[in-house]
PDB file of C-alpha atoms in Angstrom:
ATOM      1  CA  MET A   1      63.944  56.632  61.323  1.00 33.00           C
ATOM      2  CA  PHE A   2      65.091  53.499  59.654  1.00 34.00           C
ATOM      3  CA  PRO A   3      66.299  50.941  62.219  1.00 35.00           C
ATOM      4  CA  PHE A   4      66.711  48.250  59.866  1.00 35.00           C
ATOM      5  CA  ALA A   5      69.821  50.424  57.834  1.00 37.00           C
ATOM      6  CA  GLU A   6      71.582  50.406  61.260  1.00 34.00           C
ATOM      7  CA  PHE A   7      71.574  46.415  61.703  1.00 33.00           C
ATOM      8  CA  PHE A   8      73.087  45.692  58.625  1.00 36.00           C
ATOM      9  CA  GLY A   9      75.770  48.469  59.484  1.00 37.00           C
ATOM     10  CA  GLY A  10      74.678  51.746  57.590  1.00 41.00           C
ATOM     11  CA  LEU A  11      74.354  53.092  54.461  1.00 43.00           C
ATOM     12  CA  GLY A  12      76.616  52.242  51.563  1.00 43.00           C
ATOM     13  CA  GLN A  13      78.052  49.440  53.597  1.00 44.00           C
ATOM     14  CA  PRO A  14      78.090  45.935  52.479  1.00 43.00           C
ATOM     15  CA  PHE A  15      75.963  42.762  53.850  1.00 41.00           C
ATOM     16  CA  PRO A  16      77.893  40.005  55.240  1.00 41.00           C
ATOM     17  CA  GLY A  17      78.212  36.911  52.667  1.00 45.00           C
ATOM     18  CA  GLY A  18      79.147  37.040  49.035  1.00 63.00           C
ATOM     19  CA  THR A  19      76.596  38.099  47.419  1.00 82.00           C
ATOM     20  CA  PHE A  20      76.413  42.135  46.905  1.00 92.00           C
ATOM     21  CA  ARG A  21      74.092  43.735  48.946  1.00 93.00           C
ATOM     22  CA  ARG A  22      74.218  47.391  50.012  1.00 94.00           C
ATOM     23  CA  GLU A  23      71.273  50.154  50.990  1.00 95.00           C
ATOM     24  CA  TYR A  24      71.135  53.073  49.356  1.00 96.00           C
ATOM     25  CA  ARG A  25      68.908  56.617  49.546  1.00 96.00           C
ATOM     26  CA  ILE A  26      67.068  56.564  46.047  1.00 95.00           C
ATOM     27  CA  TYR A  27      66.013  59.543  44.076  1.00 94.00           C
ATOM     28  CA  SER A  28      64.165  59.778  40.869  1.00 92.00           C
ATOM     29  CA  ALA A  29      66.460  61.206  37.604  1.00 88.00           C
ATOM     30  CA  ILE A  30      64.991  64.255  37.445  1.00 87.00           C
ATOM     31  CA  MET A  31      66.617  64.893  40.892  1.00 89.00           C
ATOM     32  CA  PHE A  32      70.021  63.681  39.304  1.00 88.00           C
ATOM     33  CA  PRO A  33      72.497  66.868  39.734  1.00 85.00           C
ATOM     34  CA  ASN A  34      75.112  66.448  36.280  1.00 76.00           C
ATOM     35  CA  GLY A  35      72.868  67.194  33.898  1.00 74.00           C
ATOM     36  CA  ASP A  36      69.539  65.890  31.972  1.00 78.00           C
ATOM     37  CA  ARG A  37      69.247  62.081  32.627  1.00 84.00           C
ATOM     38  CA  SER A  38      65.702  61.730  31.005  1.00 83.00           C
ATOM     39  CA  ASP A  39      66.773  58.433  29.286  1.00 87.00           C
ATOM     40  CA  VAL A  40      66.502  56.272  33.055  1.00 91.00           C
ATOM     41  CA  GLU A  41      62.985  57.361  32.746  1.00 90.00           C
ATOM     42  CA  LYS A  42      62.677  55.649  29.271  1.00 89.00           C
ATOM     43  CA  GLY A  43      63.954  52.025  30.622  1.00 92.00           C
ATOM     44  CA  GLY A  44      64.344  50.003  33.425  1.00 93.00           C
ATOM     45  CA  LYS A  45      67.590  50.535  35.043  1.00 94.00           C
ATOM     46  CA  ILE A  46      69.252  52.604  37.870  1.00 95.00           C
ATOM     47  CA  ILE A  47      72.700  54.457  38.086  1.00 95.00           C
ATOM     48  CA  MET A  48      75.051  53.614  41.503  1.00 95.00           C
ATOM     49  CA  PRO A  49      77.841  54.652  42.985  1.00 95.00           C
ATOM     50  CA  PRO A  50      81.556  53.983  41.579  1.00 94.00           C
ATOM     51  CA  SER A  51      82.077  52.199  44.876  1.00 94.00           C
ATOM     52  CA  ALA A  52      79.266  49.863  43.644  1.00 94.00           C
ATOM     53  CA  LEU A  53      81.467  48.958  40.766  1.00 92.00           C
ATOM     54  CA  GLU A  54      84.250  48.552  42.490  1.00 91.00           C
ATOM     55  CA  GLN A  55      83.081  45.992  44.857  1.00 91.00           C
ATOM     56  CA  LEU A  56      80.893  43.846  42.098  1.00 91.00           C
ATOM     57  CA  SER A  57      84.454  43.441  40.163  1.00 88.00           C
ATOM     58  CA  ARG A  58      85.854  42.307  43.745  1.00 89.00           C
ATOM     59  CA  MET A  59      83.505  39.705  43.784  1.00 87.00           C
ATOM     60  CA  ASN A  60      83.230  38.594  39.714  1.00 82.00           C
ATOM     61  CA  VAL A  61      79.603  38.883  39.509  1.00 80.00           C
ATOM     62  CA  GLN A  62      78.639  37.715  36.178  1.00 79.00           C
ATOM     63  CA  PHE A  63      77.487  39.893  33.238  1.00 82.00           C
ATOM     64  CA  PRO A  64      74.740  41.470  32.625  1.00 87.00           C
ATOM     65  CA  MET A  65      74.616  42.738  36.354  1.00 92.00           C
ATOM     66  CA  LEU A  66      71.312  42.357  37.312  1.00 94.00           C
ATOM     67  CA  PHE A  67      69.718  43.808  40.793  1.00 96.00           C
ATOM     68  CA  LYS A  68      66.646  43.147  43.191  1.00 95.00           C
ATOM     69  CA  LEU A  69      65.563  46.587  44.964  1.00 96.00           C
ATOM     70  CA  GLN A  70      63.655  45.893  47.790  1.00 95.00           C
ATOM     71  CA  ASN A  71      61.256  47.906  50.145  1.00 94.00           C
ATOM     72  CA  GLY A  72      61.303  46.008  53.531  1.00 90.00           C
ATOM     73  CA  PRO A  73      58.954  47.929  55.460  1.00 92.00           C
ATOM     74  CA  ALA A  74      55.973  47.684  52.411  1.00 92.00           C
ATOM     75  CA  ASN A  75      57.228  44.428  51.391  1.00 93.00           C
ATOM     76  CA  ARG A  76      57.107  45.422  47.766  1.00 94.00           C
ATOM     77  CA  ALA A  77      60.506  44.285  45.646  1.00 95.00           C
ATOM     78  CA  THR A  78      61.532  44.294  41.639  1.00 95.00           C
ATOM     79  CA  HIS A  79      64.360  43.717  39.586  1.00 96.00           C
ATOM     80  CA  CYS A  80      66.375  45.823  37.197  1.00 95.00           C
ATOM     81  CA  GLY A  81      69.697  46.488  35.393  1.00 94.00           C
ATOM     82  CA  VAL A  82      72.510  49.400  36.350  1.00 95.00           C
ATOM     83  CA  LEU A  83      72.967  51.452  33.426  1.00 93.00           C
ATOM     84  CA  GLU A  84      76.228  53.722  34.717  1.00 93.00           C
ATOM     85  CA  PHE A  85      78.206  54.027  37.905  1.00 94.00           C
ATOM     86  CA  VAL A  86      78.260  57.522  38.378  1.00 93.00           C
ATOM     87  CA  ALA A  87      76.251  58.604  40.937  1.00 94.00           C
ATOM     88  CA  GLU A  88      77.205  60.307  44.315  1.00 93.00           C
ATOM     89  CA  GLU A  89      78.361  57.993  47.325  1.00 93.00           C
ATOM     90  CA  GLY A  90      74.982  56.372  49.258  1.00 94.00           C
ATOM     91  CA  PHE A  91      72.842  57.366  46.474  1.00 95.00           C
ATOM     92  CA  VAL A  92      71.059  55.648  43.593  1.00 96.00           C
ATOM     93  CA  TYR A  93      68.757  57.306  40.467  1.00 95.00           C
ATOM     94  CA  ALA A  94      66.098  54.935  39.549  1.00 94.00           C
ATOM     95  CA  PRO A  95      63.143  55.648  36.805  1.00 94.00           C
ATOM     96  CA  SER A  96      59.740  57.466  38.622  1.00 93.00           C
ATOM     97  CA  TRP A  97      57.626  54.352  37.619  1.00 94.00           C
ATOM     98  CA  MET A  98      59.779  51.909  39.550  1.00 95.00           C
ATOM     99  CA  MET A  99      59.735  54.128  42.976  1.00 94.00           C
ATOM    100  CA  ARG A 100      56.280  53.715  42.525  1.00 94.00           C
ATOM    101  CA  ASN A 101      56.105  49.964  42.119  1.00 94.00           C
ATOM    102  CA  LEU A 102      58.432  50.095  45.092  1.00 95.00           C
ATOM    103  CA  LEU A 103      55.963  52.863  46.941  1.00 95.00           C
ATOM    104  CA  LEU A 104      59.121  54.881  47.547  1.00 95.00           C
ATOM    105  CA  ASP A 105      59.552  58.435  48.197  1.00 94.00           C
ATOM    106  CA  GLU A 106      62.463  61.125  47.445  1.00 94.00           C
ATOM    107  CA  GLY A 107      65.032  60.187  49.616  1.00 93.00           C
ATOM    108  CA  ASP A 108      63.872  57.046  51.038  1.00 95.00           C
ATOM    109  CA  ILE A 109      65.720  54.012  51.812  1.00 95.00           C
ATOM    110  CA  VAL A 110      65.976  50.616  49.232  1.00 96.00           C
ATOM    111  CA  SER A 111      68.035  47.394  49.345  1.00 96.00           C
ATOM    112  CA  VAL A 112      69.791  46.423  46.225  1.00 96.00           C
ATOM    113  CA  GLN A 113      70.977  42.998  45.700  1.00 94.00           C
ATOM    114  CA  SER A 114      72.828  41.325  43.304  1.00 93.00           C
ATOM    115  CA  VAL A 115      70.844  38.391  41.612  1.00 93.00           C
ATOM    116  CA  SER A 116      70.946  36.280  38.142  1.00 92.00           C
ATOM    117  CA  LEU A 117      67.694  35.542  36.513  1.00 94.00           C
ATOM    118  CA  PRO A 118      66.389  33.140  33.956  1.00 94.00           C
ATOM    119  CA  VAL A 119      66.124  34.394  30.314  1.00 95.00           C
ATOM    120  CA  ALA A 120      62.288  35.032  29.784  1.00 95.00           C
ATOM    121  CA  THR A 121      60.410  33.122  27.283  1.00 95.00           C
ATOM    122  CA  TYR A 122      57.034  34.261  27.467  1.00 96.00           C
ATOM    123  CA  SER A 123      55.794  37.473  28.809  1.00 95.00           C
ATOM    124  CA  LYS A 124      52.029  39.442  28.853  1.00 96.00           C
ATOM    125  CA  PHE A 125      50.956  42.683  29.462  1.00 96.00           C
ATOM    126  CA  GLN A 126      48.043  44.634  29.945  1.00 95.00           C
ATOM    127  CA  PRO A 127      47.732  48.029  28.994  1.00 94.00           C
ATOM    128  CA  GLN A 128      46.280  50.108  31.971  1.00 93.00           C
ATOM    129  CA  SER A 129      44.627  52.832  29.143  1.00 92.00           C
ATOM    130  CA  THR A 130      42.463  52.120  25.927  1.00 91.00           C
ATOM    131  CA  ASP A 131      44.938  54.819  24.271  1.00 91.00           C
ATOM    132  CA  PHE A 132      47.094  51.986  23.770  1.00 92.00           C
ATOM    133  CA  LEU A 133      44.719  50.729  21.026  1.00 90.00           C
ATOM    134  CA  ASP A 134      45.541  53.622  18.928  1.00 91.00           C
ATOM    135  CA  ILE A 135      48.772  52.628  18.468  1.00 91.00           C
ATOM    136  CA  THR A 136      49.182  51.122  14.857  1.00 91.00           C
ATOM    137  CA  ASP A 137      51.653  48.480  15.540  1.00 92.00           C
ATOM    138  CA  PRO A 138      51.849  47.913  19.461  1.00 92.00           C
ATOM    139  CA  ARG A 139      53.993  44.901  19.516  1.00 92.00           C
ATOM    140  CA  ALA A 140      56.765  46.645  17.485  1.00 93.00           C
ATOM    141  CA  VAL A 141      56.238  49.439  19.869  1.00 93.00           C
ATOM    142  CA  LEU A 142      57.010  47.476  22.950  1.00 93.00           C
ATOM    143  CA  GLU A 143      59.725  45.461  21.108  1.00 92.00           C
ATOM    144  CA  ARG A 144      61.645  48.701  20.973  1.00 92.00           C
ATOM    145  CA  ALA A 145      60.785  50.209  24.209  1.00 93.00           C
ATOM    146  CA  LEU A 146      62.299  47.124  26.151  1.00 93.00           C
ATOM    147  CA  ARG A 147      65.599  47.410  25.021  1.00 92.00           C
ATOM    148  CA  GLY A 148      65.943  49.862  27.640  1.00 92.00           C
ATOM    149  CA  PHE A 149      65.288  47.215  30.029  1.00 95.00           C
ATOM    150  CA  ALA A 150      67.234  44.397  31.696  1.00 94.00           C
ATOM    151  CA  CYS A 151      64.303  42.163  33.480  1.00 95.00           C
ATOM    152  CA  LEU A 152      60.730  42.112  34.171  1.00 96.00           C
ATOM    153  CA  THR A 153      58.897  41.305  37.207  1.00 96.00           C
ATOM    154  CA  VAL A 154      55.508  40.083  37.551  1.00 96.00           C
ATOM    155  CA  GLY A 155      53.034  42.675  38.877  1.00 94.00           C
ATOM    156  CA  ASP A 156      55.518  45.542  38.047  1.00 94.00           C
ATOM    157  CA  VAL A 157      53.439  48.533  36.005  1.00 95.00           C
ATOM    158  CA  ILE A 158      56.566  49.694  33.506  1.00 95.00           C
ATOM    159  CA  ALA A 159      56.157  52.751  31.547  1.00 93.00           C
ATOM    160  CA  ILE A 160      57.151  53.203  27.909  1.00 93.00           C
ATOM    161  CA  GLU A 161      57.254  56.183  25.760  1.00 90.00           C
ATOM    162  CA  TYR A 162      55.926  56.951  22.263  1.00 91.00           C
ATOM    163  CA  ASN A 163      54.808  60.084  20.144  1.00 89.00           C
ATOM    164  CA  ALA A 164      55.716  61.987  23.533  1.00 87.00           C
ATOM    165  CA  LYS A 165      52.772  59.793  25.426  1.00 91.00           C
ATOM    166  CA  ILE A 166      53.155  57.815  28.224  1.00 92.00           C
ATOM    167  CA  PHE A 167      51.896  54.873  28.156  1.00 94.00           C
ATOM    168  CA  GLU A 168      51.622  52.075  31.231  1.00 95.00           C
ATOM    169  CA  LEU A 169      51.643  48.351  31.125  1.00 95.00           C
ATOM    170  CA  LEU A 170      51.187  46.129  34.289  1.00 96.00           C
ATOM    171  CA  VAL A 171      53.733  43.039  33.904  1.00 96.00           C
ATOM    172  CA  GLN A 172      50.638  40.112  34.336  1.00 95.00           C
ATOM    173  CA  GLU A 173      52.782  36.945  33.548  1.00 95.00           C
ATOM    174  CA  ALA A 174      56.307  35.989  32.938  1.00 95.00           C
ATOM    175  CA  ARG A 175      58.050  32.358  31.926  1.00 94.00           C
ATOM    176  CA  PRO A 176      59.917  30.932  33.312  1.00 95.00           C
ATOM    177  CA  ALA A 177      59.926  32.510  36.399  1.00 95.00           C
ATOM    178  CA  SER A 178      57.979  35.651  37.645  1.00 94.00           C
ATOM    179  CA  ALA A 179      60.814  37.704  37.707  1.00 95.00           C
ATOM    180  CA  VAL A 180      63.190  37.070  34.416  1.00 96.00           C
ATOM    181  CA  SER A 181      66.363  38.849  32.241  1.00 95.00           C
ATOM    182  CA  ILE A 182      65.247  39.970  29.023  1.00 95.00           C
ATOM    183  CA  ILE A 183      68.719  40.466  27.357  1.00 92.00           C
ATOM    184  CA  GLU A 184      69.187  39.015  24.041  1.00 89.00           C
ATOM    185  CA  CYS A 185      66.157  36.741  24.132  1.00 90.00           C
ATOM    186  CA  ASP A 186      63.170  35.135  21.962  1.00 92.00           C
ATOM    187  CA  MET A 187      60.618  36.132  23.868  1.00 93.00           C
ATOM    188  CA  GLN A 188      56.837  35.309  23.050  1.00 93.00           C
ATOM    189  CA  VAL A 189      54.776  38.635  23.606  1.00 93.00           C
ATOM    190  CA  GLU A 190      50.970  38.779  24.294  1.00 94.00           C
ATOM    191  CA  PHE A 191      48.389  41.265  25.677  1.00 94.00           C
ATOM    192  CA  SER A 192      45.463  41.444  27.093  1.00 93.00           C
ATOM    193  CA  ALA A 193      42.300  43.575  26.936  1.00 92.00           C
ATOM    194  CA  PRO A 194      42.928  47.162  28.640  1.00 92.00           C
ATOM    195  CA  VAL A 195      41.771  48.574  31.509  1.00 91.00           C
ATOM    196  CA  GLY A 196      37.935  49.617  30.815  1.00 88.00           C
ATOM    197  CA  TYR A 197      38.064  48.343  27.888  1.00 87.00           C
ATOM    198  CA  ARG A 198      34.443  47.121  26.472  1.00 85.00           C
ATOM    199  CA  GLU A 199      33.512  44.961  23.620  1.00 81.00           C
ATOM    200  CA  PRO A 200      31.315  46.279  21.011  1.00 79.00           C
ATOM    201  CA  GLU A 201      27.593  45.545  21.346  1.00 79.00           C
ATOM    202  CA  ARG A 202      26.801  43.486  18.200  1.00 79.00           C
ATOM    203  CA  ILE A 203      23.622  44.208  17.090  1.00 78.00           C
ATOM    204  CA  PRO A 204      21.594  40.907  15.964  1.00 78.00           C
ATOM    205  CA  ARG A 205      20.764  41.175  12.163  1.00 77.00           C
ATOM    206  CA  ALA A 206      17.337  40.944  11.491  1.00 71.00           C
ATOM    207  CA  ALA A 207      15.760  38.219   9.428  1.00 68.00           C
ATOM    208  CA  PRO A 208      15.311  39.182   6.128  1.00 69.00           C
ATOM    209  CA  GLN A 209      11.290  39.172   5.815  1.00 68.00           C
ATOM    210  CA  GLU A 210       9.979  37.288   2.674  1.00 67.00           C
ATOM    211  CA  ASP A 211       7.399  39.591   0.867  1.00 65.00           C
ATOM    212  CA  GLU A 212       3.937  37.675   1.033  1.00 64.00           C
ATOM    213  CA  PRO A 213       2.285  36.693  -2.513  1.00 67.00           C
ATOM    214  CA  MET A 214      -1.255  38.731  -2.429  1.00 64.00           C
ATOM    215  CA  MET A 215      -3.930  36.413  -3.028  1.00 65.00           C
ATOM    216  CA  ILE A 216      -7.161  37.787  -4.552  1.00 62.00           C
ATOM    217  CA  ASP A 217     -10.452  36.393  -4.987  1.00 61.00           C
ATOM    218  CA  ALA A 218     -11.794  36.597  -8.552  1.00 57.00           C
ATOM    219  CA  ASP A 219     -15.076  35.854  -7.133  1.00 62.00           C
ATOM    220  CA  ALA A 220     -14.993  39.216  -5.193  1.00 60.00           C
ATOM    221  CA  LEU A 221     -14.474  41.456  -8.301  1.00 58.00           C
ATOM    222  CA  PRO A 222     -17.166  42.703  -9.631  1.00 59.00           C
ATOM    223  CA  SER A 223     -16.544  42.402 -13.042  1.00 59.00           C
ATOM    224  CA  ALA A 224     -14.765  39.154 -13.236  1.00 55.00           C
ATOM    225  CA  GLN A 225     -14.971  36.613 -15.727  1.00 61.00           C
ATOM    226  CA  LYS A 226     -14.708  32.797 -14.635  1.00 63.00           C
ATOM    227  CA  PHE A 227     -12.732  30.831 -16.826  1.00 65.00           C
ATOM    228  CA  THR A 228     -12.978  26.836 -17.172  1.00 71.00           C
ATOM    229  CA  ALA A 229     -10.141  24.829 -18.914  1.00 73.00           C
ATOM    230  CA  PHE A 230     -11.754  22.390 -21.497  1.00 74.00           C
ATOM    231  CA  THR A 231     -14.936  23.491 -21.622  1.00 73.00           C
ATOM    232  CA  GLY A 232     -17.097  23.979 -25.375  1.00 70.00           C
ATOM    233  CA  SER A 233     -16.974  22.642 -28.338  1.00 71.00           C
ATOM    234  CA  GLY A 234     -14.008  22.413 -30.943  1.00 69.00           C
ATOM    235  CA  GLN A 235     -13.394  21.527 -34.435  1.00 69.00           C
ATOM    236  CA  ARG A 236     -11.139  18.704 -36.310  1.00 70.00           C
ATOM    237  CA  LEU A 237      -8.325  20.896 -38.180  1.00 72.00           C
ATOM    238  CA  GLY A 238      -7.677  18.008 -40.374  1.00 63.00           C
ATOM    239  CA  GLY A 239      -9.303  14.808 -41.931  1.00 54.00           C
ATOM    240  CA  ASN A 240      -9.189  11.299 -40.528  1.00 52.00           C
ATOM    241  CA  LYS A 241      -7.031   9.668 -43.261  1.00 51.00           C
ATOM    242  CA  GLY A 242      -7.830   6.089 -41.847  1.00 49.00           C
ATOM    243  CA  ASN A 243     -11.526   6.549 -42.832  1.00 52.00           C
ATOM    244  CA  LYS A 244     -11.766   7.605 -46.557  1.00 51.00           C
ATOM    245  CA  LYS A 245     -15.466   7.109 -46.422  1.00 53.00           C
ATOM    246  CA  LYS A 246     -15.851  10.192 -44.137  1.00 54.00           C
ATOM    247  CA  ALA A 247     -12.934  12.005 -45.937  1.00 49.00           C
ATOM    248  CA  ALA A 248     -14.743  11.612 -49.032  1.00 51.00           C
ATOM    249  CA  GLN A 249     -17.779  13.178 -47.603  1.00 54.00           C
ATOM    250  CA  LYS A 250     -18.304  16.881 -47.551  1.00 53.00           C
ATOM    251  CA  GLU A 251     -19.494  17.806 -43.987  1.00 54.00           C
ATOM    252  CA  GLU A 252     -21.124  21.103 -43.562  1.00 57.00           C
ATOM    253  CA  PRO A 253     -19.103  23.102 -41.193  1.00 56.00           C
ATOM    254  CA  LEU A 254     -21.012  23.858 -37.630  1.00 57.00           C
ATOM    255  CA  PRO A 255     -21.170  26.413 -35.156  1.00 61.00           C
ATOM    256  CA  VAL A 256     -18.686  26.927 -32.512  1.00 59.00           C
ATOM    257  CA  GLU A 257     -19.283  28.428 -29.220  1.00 62.00           C
ATOM    258  CA  ASP A 258     -17.130  31.082 -27.921  1.00 58.00           C
ATOM    259  CA  PRO A 259     -16.321  29.750 -24.172  1.00 59.00           C
ATOM    260  CA  LEU A 260     -16.280  33.397 -22.918  1.00 57.00           C
ATOM    261  CA  THR A 261     -18.789  35.000 -24.290  1.00 59.00           C
ATOM    262  CA  LYS A 262     -20.930  31.692 -24.430  1.00 60.00           C
ATOM    263  CA  LYS A 263     -22.220  32.943 -28.132  1.00 64.00           C
ATOM    264  CA  ARG A 264     -22.159  30.768 -31.492  1.00 65.00           C
ATOM    265  CA  ILE A 265     -20.158  31.903 -34.366  1.00 60.00           C
ATOM    266  CA  ASP A 266     -20.544  30.529 -37.849  1.00 61.00           C
ATOM    267  CA  VAL A 267     -17.150  29.783 -38.992  1.00 57.00           C
ATOM    268  CA  ASN A 268     -18.809  30.529 -42.818  1.00 59.00           C
ATOM    269  CA  THR A 269     -18.423  34.277 -41.808  1.00 57.00           C
ATOM    270  CA  LEU A 270     -14.915  33.823 -40.405  1.00 54.00           C
ATOM    271  CA  ALA A 271     -13.685  33.135 -43.813  1.00 52.00           C
ATOM    272  CA  GLN A 272     -15.603  35.825 -46.069  1.00 57.00           C
ATOM    273  CA  LYS A 273     -13.315  39.039 -46.486  1.00 56.00           C
ATOM    274  CA  GLY A 274     -14.252  41.994 -45.539  1.00 60.00           C
ATOM    275  CA  ILE A 275     -16.564  41.037 -42.713  1.00 64.00           C
ATOM    276  CA  PRO A 276     -15.054  41.578 -39.686  1.00 69.00           C
ATOM    277  CA  ASN A 277     -15.358  39.493 -36.130  1.00 70.00           C
ATOM    278  CA  TYR A 278     -17.112  41.951 -34.156  1.00 70.00           C
ATOM    279  CA  ASP A 279     -16.877  39.421 -31.131  1.00 73.00           C
ATOM    280  CA  TRP A 280     -13.246  39.029 -31.188  1.00 74.00           C
ATOM    281  CA  LYS A 281     -11.282  40.071 -27.561  1.00 78.00           C
ATOM    282  CA  PRO A 282      -7.744  40.103 -26.477  1.00 81.00           C
ATOM    283  CA  GLY A 283      -6.314  36.415 -25.599  1.00 76.00           C
ATOM    284  CA  LYS A 284      -8.619  34.948 -27.443  1.00 73.00           C
ATOM    285  CA  LEU A 285      -7.761  32.339 -30.222  1.00 74.00           C
ATOM    286  CA  VAL A 286      -9.634  31.446 -33.404  1.00 70.00           C
ATOM    287  CA  PHE A 287      -8.561  28.653 -35.506  1.00 69.00           C
ATOM    288  CA  ARG A 288     -10.041  29.212 -39.330  1.00 65.00           C
ATOM    289  CA  ARG A 289     -10.311  26.826 -42.121  1.00 62.00           C
ATOM    290  CA  ASN A 290     -10.373  27.770 -45.971  1.00 58.00           C
ATOM    291  CA  LEU A 291     -13.891  26.897 -46.771  1.00 55.00           C
ATOM    292  CA  ARG A 292     -13.549  28.641 -49.696  1.00 59.00           C
ATOM    293  CA  LYS A 293     -14.375  26.756 -53.420  1.00 60.00           C
ATOM    294  CA  PRO A 294     -12.113  26.677 -55.937  1.00 60.00           C
ATOM    295  CA  THR A 295     -12.611  29.710 -58.518  1.00 63.00           C
ATOM    296  CA  VAL A 296     -11.299  27.870 -61.953  1.00 61.00           C
ATOM    297  CA  SER A 297     -12.877  24.770 -63.396  1.00 67.00           C
ATOM    298  CA  GLU A 298     -11.194  21.605 -64.031  1.00 67.00           C
ATOM    299  CA  SER A 299     -11.720  21.772 -67.506  1.00 69.00           C
ATOM    300  CA  ASP A 300     -10.522  25.473 -67.907  1.00 69.00           C
ATOM    301  CA  ARG A 301      -7.408  24.419 -65.922  1.00 68.00           C
ATOM    302  CA  ALA A 302      -6.831  21.538 -68.617  1.00 66.00           C
ATOM    303  CA  ALA A 303      -7.436  23.880 -71.664  1.00 68.00           C
ATOM    304  CA  ALA A 304      -5.277  26.430 -69.968  1.00 66.00           C
ATOM    305  CA  ASN A 305      -2.273  23.504 -69.719  1.00 66.00           C
ATOM    306  CA  PRO A 306      -2.418  21.101 -72.285  1.00 66.00           C
ATOM    307  CA  PHE A 307       0.339  18.824 -70.668  1.00 66.00           C
ATOM    308  CA  ALA A 308      -0.475  15.387 -69.859  1.00 67.00           C
ATOM    309  CA  ALA A 309       1.488  13.222 -68.637  1.00 68.00           C
ATOM    310  CA  PHE A 310       2.863   9.709 -69.979  1.00 71.00           C
ATOM    311  CA  SER A 311       0.785  10.327 -73.308  1.00 70.00           C
ATOM    312  CA  GLY A 312       1.913  10.767 -77.044  1.00 68.00           C
ATOM    313  CA  PRO A 313       4.489   8.957 -78.755  1.00 72.00           C
ATOM    314  CA  GLY A 314       8.264   7.420 -77.394  1.00 69.00           C
ATOM    315  CA  PHE A 315      11.336   5.540 -78.709  1.00 67.00           C
ATOM    316  CA  SER A 316      13.467   3.687 -76.783  1.00 71.00           C
ATOM    317  CA  LEU A 317      16.774   4.568 -75.755  1.00 73.00           C
ATOM    318  CA  LYS A 318      18.702   1.373 -77.077  1.00 69.00           C
ATOM    319  CA  LYS A 319      19.955   0.982 -80.110  1.00 61.00           C
ATOM    320  CA  SER A 320      18.796  -1.944 -82.362  1.00 56.00           C
ATOM    321  CA  SER A 321      21.357  -4.348 -83.100  1.00 53.00           C
ATOM    322  CA  SER A 322      21.301  -5.242 -87.148  1.00 51.00           C
ATOM    323  CA  LYS A 323      21.912  -9.197 -88.139  1.00 49.00           C
ATOM    324  CA  ALA A 324      24.917 -10.350 -90.449  1.00 42.00           C
TER     325      ALA A 324
END
């Protein structure tokens, strides 16, 4: 059934050369016979038999121990670390997501080879579901989940658990190589848009409509009164001081024409008390002049006030000096 396994000496037999390379039957963590090993599902490490540790110790393999898992017939490969050496001889136990990436079923043959990987400096992940956007701080959640991983391989779909829910992430990019070690490293992490994510449609904002001023034709109104500026006659409010002759003359006030009603108004009637202006309308200004004559004559005013300026005897404030 597995001719390539017999070619390399059967299951559990080392490959020739100085690199650790063996073939094992692979099972998921739920098939582990000695108790619950759900911790294997939360990371990227496998459980190997004690004989593998003995062989690795003789070969002086450098720590941390990293391995390449390969499915030869399907031409699929990934990388992982080792969690413990407590599996039965000829068996390894791996996370379910790792077996899916390798296209392996329970009990299939997998090739395990020791490798040395460069330290990661950058990685990019793509969530496989839009539910990943519901996580408040996805970067912190991923950082905590990657503590159970030893390395990353471009093309793998890893699985992390958060709030009793499994999230799958595709490793899209890794630097400086397609397979890197993430043990004790300072790695920059970025995320791509999740699978099935669509940008929200932006509704363009409508331009504000300016209110146009309402134009009214005054001629269209039946009762409209036309107003023409600077029309009609007027009168001077004060006399002209430069022309004494005109100032001395006493002119009779002329009637004033109302520009709105086109009627002549007698100014004399405006100055009389008790006579209202029946032609007055709101918005109309009328400048009145005091045209009333004084009721007290000059002789009566002089008799009432006998004071006259610069009249009467006087005396000198300066004392006259006497001759000796």
